[in-house]
Amino acid sequence: MSFIPYSRQEVSDDDVSAVVRALRSDFLTQGARIPEFETLFALRHEVAHAVSVSSATAGLHIACLALGIGRGSRVWTSPNSFLASANCALYCGATIDFVDIDPATRNMSIERLAEKLELASADRQLPDLVIPVDFAGLPADLREMRLLADRYGFRILEDASHATGAEYLGKPVGSRYADASVFSFHAVKVITTAEGGMVTTNEAGLDRQLRLLRSHGMVRELEQLEHESPGPWYYEQQVLGFNYRMTDVQAALGSSQLLRLDEMQGRRSQLALQYDQLLQDLPVIRPARLPDRASAWHLYAIEIKEESSRQSRAEVFKRMRDAGIGVNVHYIPIHLQPYYARQGFHRGQFPASERYYQRAISLPLFPALTLEQQQRVVATLGEAVR
Ligand SMILES: *Cc1c(COP(=O)(O)O)cnc(C)c1O
């Protein structure tokens, strides 16, 4: 039987036409399609500013810098995430620490965060920045985090890489509570530009810093120059920036994908509901659903209940892969990586994320997945756990 991948991009004929039009236009980089994609994204996410970048990793890096993170800063994130959520702090010379997850949501636990802040406050070691992650597309507890941020004086950078199109308290993710939010358009994510990302913020000052940092720290606009312009060729470097720009070709794909976000999101939600029903009688824990937020359903991650399943996660994983089912594991806790172990982190420090990792499996989920394929996934899982 054919292999079912865990994720697959959805590229339509309209997407292909949009990319071809961009390729045949006068600009492959920095044409009109970049501001167009940014405007569309900002409108859809009900936020004042959206800055496109070459990847979410690049976005996290310059968002940290724009938020003032540098040598000596302290940054905290969730261990249950992709490496980039922590690496971005280290790129800036900051130190990183983690806050364990809430096993119910698999997102950063607000209780653990509050406890750790209280201790850090007594030791004068409060973080400058906290990076919550909307794991699998389920928004983190941002309202509660905002209350803590205002009380303890840290800033919030939301890693919304999984959460394009998710909703939190009736508003799109990226529109409020966080100082800035970062989205990923990597091919496996909810919408794609092959590689790419977006940073959203409501602060004009952050928007300006992000635009400077993504393009060499360079400006051309007369009203932004520090020196007097000697002529129309003139440009100025004002800070140390990077080349983290998205191309016009990618932006064409992004805008075209964004037009179908609601449709693709609807399909993902429907598939998630079907999984919920199909998995009812198996010894697995299904993803949490919370009444005040809607997941983007980037992933459908379950946990094998090892007390009632005869097989370990490793065995279940192997049996499913052998049966042609592209299961995956999200995530190996970041602090357990050899690189992070060398920074002094060790097993047992963030037990909820470690326990979750021991039992986690992500099932295939993408808009073109069929009910028949889902039934095959669940039937194979049913045999594997017995
Ligand atoms: C995918 C991902 C990233 C990195 O995204 P890129 O666009 O590939 O750089 C960062 N954080 C999380 C949580 C992700 O899943």
mmCIF file of N, CA and C in Angstrom, residues 60-178:
data_model
loop_
_atom_site.group_PDB
_atom_site.id
_atom_site.type_symbol
_atom_site.label_atom_id
_atom_site.label_comp_id
_atom_site.label_asym_id
_atom_site.label_seq_id
_atom_site.Cartn_x
_atom_site.Cartn_y
_atom_site.Cartn_z
ATOM 1 N N LEU A 60 12.517 34.811 14.267
ATOM 2 C CA LEU A 60 12.744 34.726 15.716
ATOM 3 C C LEU A 60 14.028 35.459 16.088
ATOM 4 N N HIS A 61 15.061 35.301 15.248
ATOM 5 C CA HIS A 61 16.340 35.949 15.528
ATOM 6 C C HIS A 61 16.185 37.475 15.556
ATOM 7 N N ILE A 62 15.623 38.055 14.485
ATOM 8 C CA ILE A 62 15.556 39.527 14.461
ATOM 9 C C ILE A 62 14.480 40.062 15.408
ATOM 10 N N ALA A 63 13.465 39.242 15.714
ATOM 11 C CA ALA A 63 12.473 39.701 16.702
ATOM 12 C C ALA A 63 13.132 39.796 18.079
ATOM 13 N N CYS A 64 13.985 38.821 18.416
ATOM 14 C CA CYS A 64 14.731 38.905 19.685
ATOM 15 C C CYS A 64 15.556 40.191 19.705
ATOM 16 N N LEU A 65 16.286 40.453 18.624
ATOM 17 C CA LEU A 65 17.127 41.660 18.575
ATOM 18 C C LEU A 65 16.279 42.922 18.693
ATOM 19 N N ALA A 66 15.176 42.953 17.940
ATOM 20 C CA ALA A 66 14.308 44.145 17.958
ATOM 21 C C ALA A 66 13.713 44.363 19.352
ATOM 22 N N LEU A 67 13.543 43.272 20.106
ATOM 23 C CA LEU A 67 13.005 43.379 21.469
ATOM 24 C C LEU A 67 14.113 43.654 22.485
ATOM 25 N N GLY A 68 15.305 43.927 21.988
ATOM 26 C CA GLY A 68 16.377 44.371 22.880
ATOM 27 C C GLY A 68 17.199 43.252 23.486
ATOM 28 N N ILE A 69 17.059 42.026 22.957
ATOM 29 C CA ILE A 69 17.816 40.901 23.520
ATOM 30 C C ILE A 69 19.255 40.944 23.011
ATOM 31 N N GLY A 70 20.197 40.774 23.930
ATOM 32 C CA GLY A 70 21.616 40.814 23.582
ATOM 33 C C GLY A 70 22.411 40.105 24.660
ATOM 34 N N ARG A 71 23.711 40.343 24.674
ATOM 35 C CA ARG A 71 24.588 39.725 25.660
ATOM 36 C C ARG A 71 24.089 40.052 27.079
ATOM 37 N N GLY A 72 23.984 39.021 27.896
ATOM 38 C CA GLY A 72 23.539 39.248 29.270
ATOM 39 C C GLY A 72 22.029 39.161 29.462
ATOM 40 N N SER A 73 21.255 39.152 28.366
ATOM 41 C CA SER A 73 19.795 39.025 28.511
ATOM 42 C C SER A 73 19.439 37.590 28.890
ATOM 43 N N ARG A 74 18.278 37.444 29.529
ATOM 44 C CA ARG A 74 17.768 36.114 29.872
ATOM 45 C C ARG A 74 16.478 35.854 29.105
ATOM 46 N N VAL A 75 16.417 34.681 28.452
ATOM 47 C CA VAL A 75 15.251 34.313 27.650
ATOM 48 C C VAL A 75 14.768 32.936 28.096
ATOM 49 N N TRP A 76 13.443 32.786 28.228
ATOM 50 C CA TRP A 76 12.860 31.491 28.593
ATOM 51 C C TRP A 76 11.919 31.031 27.484
ATOM 52 N N THR A 77 11.930 29.716 27.215
ATOM 53 C CA THR A 77 10.965 29.175 26.249
ATOM 54 C C THR A 77 10.491 27.802 26.701
ATOM 55 N N SER A 78 9.702 27.154 25.857
ATOM 56 C CA SER A 78 9.169 25.824 26.158
ATOM 57 C C SER A 78 10.126 24.762 25.643
ATOM 58 N N PRO A 79 10.381 23.706 26.437
ATOM 59 C CA PRO A 79 11.259 22.641 25.941
ATOM 60 C C PRO A 79 10.590 21.798 24.853
ATOM 61 N N ASN A 80 9.254 21.834 24.803
ATOM 62 C CA ASN A 80 8.528 21.040 23.805
ATOM 63 C C ASN A 80 8.350 21.859 22.538
ATOM 64 N N SER A 81 9.452 22.061 21.822
ATOM 65 C CA SER A 81 9.397 22.871 20.610
ATOM 66 C C SER A 81 10.541 22.493 19.694
ATOM 67 N N PHE A 82 10.517 23.115 18.524
ATOM 68 C CA PHE A 82 11.626 22.936 17.590
ATOM 69 C C PHE A 82 12.814 23.761 18.087
ATOM 70 N N LEU A 83 14.012 23.320 17.745
ATOM 71 C CA LEU A 83 15.270 23.913 18.208
ATOM 72 C C LEU A 83 15.312 25.435 18.094
ATOM 73 N N ALA A 84 14.715 25.956 17.010
ATOM 74 C CA ALA A 84 14.824 27.392 16.714
ATOM 75 C C ALA A 84 14.242 28.277 17.818
ATOM 76 N N SER A 85 13.254 27.768 18.576
ATOM 77 C CA SER A 85 12.633 28.577 19.642
ATOM 78 C C SER A 85 13.658 28.958 20.712
ATOM 79 N N ALA A 86 14.679 28.107 20.887
ATOM 80 C CA ALA A 86 15.721 28.398 21.884
ATOM 81 C C ALA A 86 16.967 28.991 21.235
ATOM 82 N N ASN A 87 17.318 28.490 20.053
ATOM 83 C CA ASN A 87 18.542 28.953 19.388
ATOM 84 C C ASN A 87 18.530 30.463 19.161
ATOM 85 N N CYS A 88 17.354 31.020 18.879
ATOM 86 C CA CYS A 88 17.266 32.454 18.547
ATOM 87 C C CYS A 88 17.850 33.311 19.669
ATOM 88 N N ALA A 89 17.665 32.874 20.924
ATOM 89 C CA ALA A 89 18.199 33.648 22.053
ATOM 90 C C ALA A 89 19.723 33.569 22.058
ATOM 91 N N LEU A 90 20.243 32.373 21.757
ATOM 92 C CA LEU A 90 21.694 32.177 21.785
ATOM 93 C C LEU A 90 22.380 32.949 20.651
ATOM 94 N N TYR A 91 21.699 33.084 19.494
ATOM 95 C CA TYR A 91 22.263 33.891 18.398
ATOM 96 C C TYR A 91 22.577 35.313 18.876
ATOM 97 N N CYS A 92 21.766 35.786 19.835
ATOM 98 C CA CYS A 92 21.905 37.176 20.296
ATOM 99 C C CYS A 92 22.862 37.291 21.481
ATOM 100 N N GLY A 93 23.431 36.164 21.905
ATOM 101 C CA GLY A 93 24.352 36.206 23.038
ATOM 102 C C GLY A 93 23.649 36.131 24.384
ATOM 103 N N ALA A 94 22.344 35.877 24.370
ATOM 104 C CA ALA A 94 21.574 35.788 25.619
ATOM 105 C C ALA A 94 21.727 34.389 26.218
ATOM 106 N N THR A 95 21.258 34.204 27.443
ATOM 107 C CA THR A 95 21.190 32.858 28.016
ATOM 108 C C THR A 95 19.760 32.359 27.877
ATOM 109 N N ILE A 96 19.639 31.041 27.777
ATOM 110 C CA ILE A 96 18.314 30.439 27.590
ATOM 111 C C ILE A 96 17.987 29.562 28.784
ATOM 112 N N ASP A 97 16.712 29.524 29.151
ATOM 113 C CA ASP A 97 16.227 28.570 30.142
ATOM 114 C C ASP A 97 14.832 28.139 29.682
ATOM 115 N N PHE A 98 14.316 27.103 30.321
ATOM 116 C CA PHE A 98 13.047 26.545 29.866
ATOM 117 C C PHE A 98 12.018 26.559 30.996
ATOM 118 N N VAL A 99 10.747 26.564 30.595
ATOM 119 C CA VAL A 99 9.639 26.448 31.545
ATOM 120 C C VAL A 99 8.858 25.223 31.112
ATOM 121 N N ASP A 100 8.624 24.286 32.020
ATOM 122 C CA ASP A 100 8.004 23.010 31.652
ATOM 123 C C ASP A 100 6.579 23.209 31.135
ATOM 124 N N ILE A 101 6.075 22.165 30.479
ATOM 125 C CA ILE A 101 4.754 22.264 29.838
ATOM 126 C C ILE A 101 3.629 21.831 30.774
ATOM 127 N N ASP A 102 2.436 22.220 30.413
ATOM 128 C CA ASP A 102 1.211 21.708 31.013
ATOM 129 C C ASP A 102 0.891 20.427 30.226
ATOM 130 N N PRO A 103 0.859 19.264 30.915
ATOM 131 C CA PRO A 103 0.669 18.018 30.153
ATOM 132 C C PRO A 103 -0.653 17.996 29.386
ATOM 133 N N ALA A 104 -1.640 18.765 29.834
ATOM 134 C CA ALA A 104 -2.940 18.759 29.151
ATOM 135 C C ALA A 104 -2.865 19.446 27.787
ATOM 136 N N THR A 105 -2.175 20.575 27.719
ATOM 137 C CA THR A 105 -2.130 21.339 26.461
ATOM 138 C C THR A 105 -0.820 21.147 25.707
ATOM 139 N N ARG A 106 0.226 20.682 26.421
ATOM 140 C CA ARG A 106 1.577 20.517 25.868
ATOM 141 C C ARG A 106 2.238 21.860 25.564
ATOM 142 N N ASN A 107 1.604 22.935 25.995
ATOM 143 C CA ASN A 107 2.176 24.278 25.887
ATOM 144 C C ASN A 107 2.834 24.653 27.206
ATOM 145 N N MET A 108 3.615 25.732 27.196
ATOM 146 C CA MET A 108 4.250 26.214 28.417
ATOM 147 C C MET A 108 3.205 26.341 29.527
ATOM 148 N N SER A 109 3.501 25.765 30.698
ATOM 149 C CA SER A 109 2.557 25.793 31.809
ATOM 150 C C SER A 109 2.591 27.160 32.490
ATOM 151 N N ILE A 110 1.418 27.745 32.655
ATOM 152 C CA ILE A 110 1.348 29.061 33.278
ATOM 153 C C ILE A 110 1.684 28.952 34.774
ATOM 154 N N GLU A 111 1.366 27.803 35.393
ATOM 155 C CA GLU A 111 1.701 27.610 36.819
ATOM 156 C C GLU A 111 3.222 27.513 36.994
ATOM 157 N N ARG A 112 3.849 26.696 36.130
ATOM 158 C CA ARG A 112 5.314 26.568 36.225
ATOM 159 C C ARG A 112 5.982 27.924 35.962
ATOM 160 N N LEU A 113 5.413 28.678 35.011
ATOM 161 C CA LEU A 113 5.984 29.987 34.697
ATOM 162 C C LEU A 113 5.872 30.916 35.907
ATOM 163 N N ALA A 114 4.681 30.956 36.535
ATOM 164 C CA ALA A 114 4.472 31.837 37.684
ATOM 165 C C ALA A 114 5.428 31.472 38.824
ATOM 166 N N GLU A 115 5.591 30.148 39.076
ATOM 167 C CA GLU A 115 6.511 29.692 40.141
ATOM 168 C C GLU A 115 7.947 30.125 39.852
ATOM 169 N N LYS A 116 8.348 29.898 38.595
ATOM 170 C CA LYS A 116 9.737 30.183 38.228
ATOM 171 C C LYS A 116 10.010 31.695 38.288
ATOM 172 N N LEU A 117 9.000 32.495 37.934
ATOM 173 C CA LEU A 117 9.158 33.950 37.995
ATOM 174 C C LEU A 117 9.326 34.415 39.439
ATOM 175 N N GLU A 118 8.561 33.790 40.339
ATOM 176 C CA GLU A 118 8.639 34.190 41.748
ATOM 177 C C GLU A 118 10.037 33.926 42.294
ATOM 178 N N LEU A 119 10.561 32.735 41.969
ATOM 179 C CA LEU A 119 11.928 32.399 42.404
ATOM 180 C C LEU A 119 12.947 33.345 41.773
ATOM 181 N N ALA A 120 12.773 33.583 40.467
ATOM 182 C CA ALA A 120 13.733 34.429 39.740
ATOM 183 C C ALA A 120 13.697 35.853 40.268
ATOM 184 N N SER A 121 12.526 36.291 40.674
ATOM 185 C CA SER A 121 12.372 37.644 41.196
ATOM 186 C C SER A 121 13.161 37.787 42.501
ATOM 187 N N ALA A 122 13.053 36.771 43.368
ATOM 188 C CA ALA A 122 13.800 36.796 44.639
ATOM 189 C C ALA A 122 15.305 36.805 44.385
ATOM 190 N N ASP A 123 15.739 36.088 43.334
ATOM 191 C CA ASP A 123 17.178 36.024 43.001
ATOM 192 C C ASP A 123 17.640 37.137 42.066
ATOM 193 N N ARG A 124 16.751 38.037 41.714
ATOM 194 C CA ARG A 124 17.060 39.082 40.717
ATOM 195 C C ARG A 124 17.567 38.484 39.411
ATOM 196 N N GLN A 125 16.894 37.441 38.966
ATOM 197 C CA GLN A 125 17.277 36.754 37.720
ATOM 198 C C GLN A 125 16.082 36.695 36.764
ATOM 199 N N LEU A 126 15.241 37.714 36.806
ATOM 200 C CA LEU A 126 14.025 37.691 35.977
ATOM 201 C C LEU A 126 14.394 37.679 34.493
ATOM 202 N N PRO A 127 13.578 37.011 33.678
ATOM 203 C CA PRO A 127 13.860 36.990 32.241
ATOM 204 C C PRO A 127 13.526 38.342 31.603
ATOM 205 N N ASP A 128 14.208 38.625 30.490
ATOM 206 C CA ASP A 128 13.879 39.812 29.705
ATOM 207 C C ASP A 128 12.806 39.486 28.668
ATOM 208 N N LEU A 129 12.780 38.201 28.285
ATOM 209 C CA LEU A 129 11.867 37.784 27.214
ATOM 210 C C LEU A 129 11.406 36.357 27.475
ATOM 211 N N VAL A 130 10.105 36.106 27.248
ATOM 212 C CA VAL A 130 9.577 34.741 27.301
ATOM 213 C C VAL A 130 9.021 34.418 25.913
ATOM 214 N N ILE A 131 9.364 33.220 25.426
ATOM 215 C CA ILE A 131 8.920 32.795 24.088
ATOM 216 C C ILE A 131 7.974 31.600 24.231
ATOM 217 N N PRO A 132 6.651 31.849 24.359
ATOM 218 C CA PRO A 132 5.710 30.732 24.374
ATOM 219 C C PRO A 132 5.564 30.172 22.960
ATOM 220 N N VAL A 133 5.211 28.900 22.871
ATOM 221 C CA VAL A 133 5.058 28.233 21.568
ATOM 222 C C VAL A 133 3.626 27.710 21.483
ATOM 223 N N ASP A 134 2.961 27.976 20.368
ATOM 224 C CA ASP A 134 1.587 27.475 20.173
ATOM 225 C C ASP A 134 1.699 26.059 19.615
ATOM 226 N N PHE A 135 1.956 25.099 20.496
ATOM 227 C CA PHE A 135 2.293 23.748 20.035
ATOM 228 C C PHE A 135 1.143 23.099 19.250
ATOM 229 N N ALA A 136 1.492 22.567 18.097
ATOM 230 C CA ALA A 136 0.558 21.875 17.193
ATOM 231 C C ALA A 136 -0.490 22.816 16.603
ATOM 232 N N GLY A 137 -0.412 24.103 16.964
ATOM 233 C CA GLY A 137 -1.387 25.082 16.477
ATOM 234 C C GLY A 137 -2.344 25.552 17.556
ATOM 235 N N LEU A 138 -2.239 24.946 18.758
ATOM 236 C CA LEU A 138 -3.107 25.343 19.870
ATOM 237 C C LEU A 138 -2.490 26.556 20.583
ATOM 238 N N PRO A 139 -3.189 27.699 20.571
ATOM 239 C CA PRO A 139 -2.598 28.899 21.178
ATOM 240 C C PRO A 139 -2.230 28.702 22.653
ATOM 241 N N ALA A 140 -1.085 29.260 23.034
ATOM 242 C CA ALA A 140 -0.623 29.212 24.427
ATOM 243 C C ALA A 140 -1.494 30.145 25.280
ATOM 244 N N ASP A 141 -1.313 30.099 26.613
ATOM 245 C CA ASP A 141 -2.121 30.906 27.546
ATOM 246 C C ASP A 141 -1.615 32.350 27.571
ATOM 247 N N LEU A 142 -1.835 33.053 26.482
ATOM 248 C CA LEU A 142 -1.208 34.368 26.322
ATOM 249 C C LEU A 142 -1.801 35.450 27.216
ATOM 250 N N ARG A 143 -3.087 35.369 27.496
ATOM 251 C CA ARG A 143 -3.686 36.418 28.345
ATOM 252 C C ARG A 143 -3.067 36.372 29.748
ATOM 253 N N GLU A 144 -2.945 35.169 30.298
ATOM 254 C CA GLU A 144 -2.352 35.015 31.626
ATOM 255 C C GLU A 144 -0.873 35.423 31.596
ATOM 256 N N MET A 145 -0.223 35.083 30.472
ATOM 257 C CA MET A 145 1.190 35.434 30.324
ATOM 258 C C MET A 145 1.378 36.948 30.284
ATOM 259 N N ARG A 146 0.440 37.635 29.647
ATOM 260 C CA ARG A 146 0.510 39.103 29.566
ATOM 261 C C ARG A 146 0.416 39.718 30.963
ATOM 262 N N LEU A 147 -0.450 39.147 31.823
ATOM 263 C CA LEU A 147 -0.560 39.664 33.196
ATOM 264 C C LEU A 147 0.779 39.502 33.923
ATOM 265 N N LEU A 148 1.406 38.340 33.739
ATOM 266 C CA LEU A 148 2.707 38.104 34.380
ATOM 267 C C LEU A 148 3.779 39.015 33.787
ATOM 268 N N ALA A 149 3.717 39.231 32.475
ATOM 269 C CA ALA A 149 4.710 40.087 31.802
ATOM 270 C C ALA A 149 4.619 41.508 32.345
ATOM 271 N N ASP A 150 3.393 41.995 32.537
ATOM 272 C CA ASP A 150 3.219 43.359 33.039
ATOM 273 C C ASP A 150 3.674 43.460 34.494
ATOM 274 N N ARG A 151 3.475 42.373 35.254
ATOM 275 C CA ARG A 151 3.874 42.389 36.652
ATOM 276 C C ARG A 151 5.393 42.299 36.813
ATOM 277 N N TYR A 152 6.037 41.433 36.022
ATOM 278 C CA TYR A 152 7.476 41.197 36.202
ATOM 279 C C TYR A 152 8.358 41.921 35.188
ATOM 280 N N GLY A 153 7.739 42.571 34.214
ATOM 281 C CA GLY A 153 8.516 43.391 33.293
ATOM 282 C C GLY A 153 9.301 42.660 32.226
ATOM 283 N N PHE A 154 8.771 41.525 31.730
ATOM 284 C CA PHE A 154 9.440 40.887 30.581
ATOM 285 C C PHE A 154 8.574 41.081 29.333
ATOM 286 N N ARG A 155 9.167 40.824 28.180
ATOM 287 C CA ARG A 155 8.422 40.931 26.938
ATOM 288 C C ARG A 155 8.051 39.539 26.424
ATOM 289 N N ILE A 156 7.081 39.484 25.531
ATOM 290 C CA ILE A 156 6.586 38.198 25.022
ATOM 291 C C ILE A 156 6.783 38.124 23.513
ATOM 292 N N LEU A 157 7.510 37.096 23.074
ATOM 293 C CA LEU A 157 7.652 36.795 21.648
ATOM 294 C C LEU A 157 6.980 35.443 21.428
ATOM 295 N N GLU A 158 5.868 35.448 20.728
ATOM 296 C CA GLU A 158 5.109 34.212 20.528
ATOM 297 C C GLU A 158 5.674 33.451 19.328
ATOM 298 N N ASP A 159 6.086 32.211 19.545
ATOM 299 C CA ASP A 159 6.471 31.370 18.415
ATOM 300 C C ASP A 159 5.184 30.718 17.905
ATOM 301 N N ALA A 160 4.583 31.388 16.910
ATOM 302 C CA ALA A 160 3.311 30.938 16.333
ATOM 303 C C ALA A 160 3.565 30.180 15.030
ATOM 304 N N SER A 161 4.741 29.546 14.944
ATOM 305 C CA SER A 161 5.102 28.817 13.713
ATOM 306 C C SER A 161 4.039 27.804 13.297
ATOM 307 N N HIS A 162 3.328 27.230 14.298
ATOM 308 C CA HIS A 162 2.320 26.209 13.999
ATOM 309 C C HIS A 162 0.928 26.816 13.843
ATOM 310 N N ALA A 163 0.790 28.114 14.093
ATOM 311 C CA ALA A 163 -0.546 28.633 14.417
ATOM 312 C C ALA A 163 -1.139 29.619 13.415
ATOM 313 N N THR A 164 -0.673 29.624 12.170
ATOM 314 C CA THR A 164 -1.294 30.501 11.174
ATOM 315 C C THR A 164 -2.787 30.162 11.092
ATOM 316 N N GLY A 165 -3.630 31.163 11.336
ATOM 317 C CA GLY A 165 -5.071 30.944 11.239
ATOM 318 C C GLY A 165 -5.728 30.466 12.529
ATOM 319 N N ALA A 166 -4.948 30.244 13.584
ATOM 320 C CA ALA A 166 -5.553 29.830 14.861
ATOM 321 C C ALA A 166 -6.228 31.029 15.526
ATOM 322 N N GLU A 167 -7.158 30.744 16.438
ATOM 323 C CA GLU A 167 -7.861 31.820 17.139
ATOM 324 C C GLU A 167 -7.733 31.670 18.634
ATOM 325 N N TYR A 168 -7.623 32.825 19.304
ATOM 326 C CA TYR A 168 -7.480 32.831 20.754
ATOM 327 C C TYR A 168 -8.403 33.922 21.291
ATOM 328 N N LEU A 169 -9.344 33.549 22.154
ATOM 329 C CA LEU A 169 -10.306 34.493 22.728
ATOM 330 C C LEU A 169 -10.968 35.330 21.627
ATOM 331 N N GLY A 170 -11.362 34.656 20.571
ATOM 332 C CA GLY A 170 -12.144 35.299 19.518
ATOM 333 C C GLY A 170 -11.360 36.139 18.526
ATOM 334 N N LYS A 171 -10.038 36.159 18.652
ATOM 335 C CA LYS A 171 -9.228 36.952 17.711
ATOM 336 C C LYS A 171 -8.120 36.082 17.118
ATOM 337 N N PRO A 172 -7.667 36.429 15.908
ATOM 338 C CA PRO A 172 -6.583 35.630 15.314
ATOM 339 C C PRO A 172 -5.312 35.692 16.152
ATOM 340 N N VAL A 173 -4.595 34.575 16.201
ATOM 341 C CA VAL A 173 -3.283 34.544 16.840
ATOM 342 C C VAL A 173 -2.390 35.573 16.147
ATOM 343 N N GLY A 174 -1.571 36.255 16.930
ATOM 344 C CA GLY A 174 -0.685 37.267 16.350
ATOM 345 C C GLY A 174 -1.242 38.664 16.454
ATOM 346 N N SER A 175 -2.500 38.803 16.902
ATOM 347 C CA SER A 175 -3.122 40.130 16.916
ATOM 348 C C SER A 175 -2.979 40.838 18.249
ATOM 349 N N ARG A 176 -2.830 40.098 19.370
ATOM 350 C CA ARG A 176 -2.694 40.801 20.653
ATOM 351 C C ARG A 176 -2.040 39.910 21.720
ATOM 352 N N TYR A 177 -1.741 40.518 22.846
ATOM 353 C CA TYR A 177 -1.088 39.918 24.027
ATOM 354 C C TYR A 177 0.425 39.779 23.869
ATOM 355 N N ALA A 178 0.904 39.228 22.739
ATOM 356 C CA ALA A 178 2.357 39.130 22.547
ATOM 357 C C ALA A 178 2.870 40.466 22.008
#
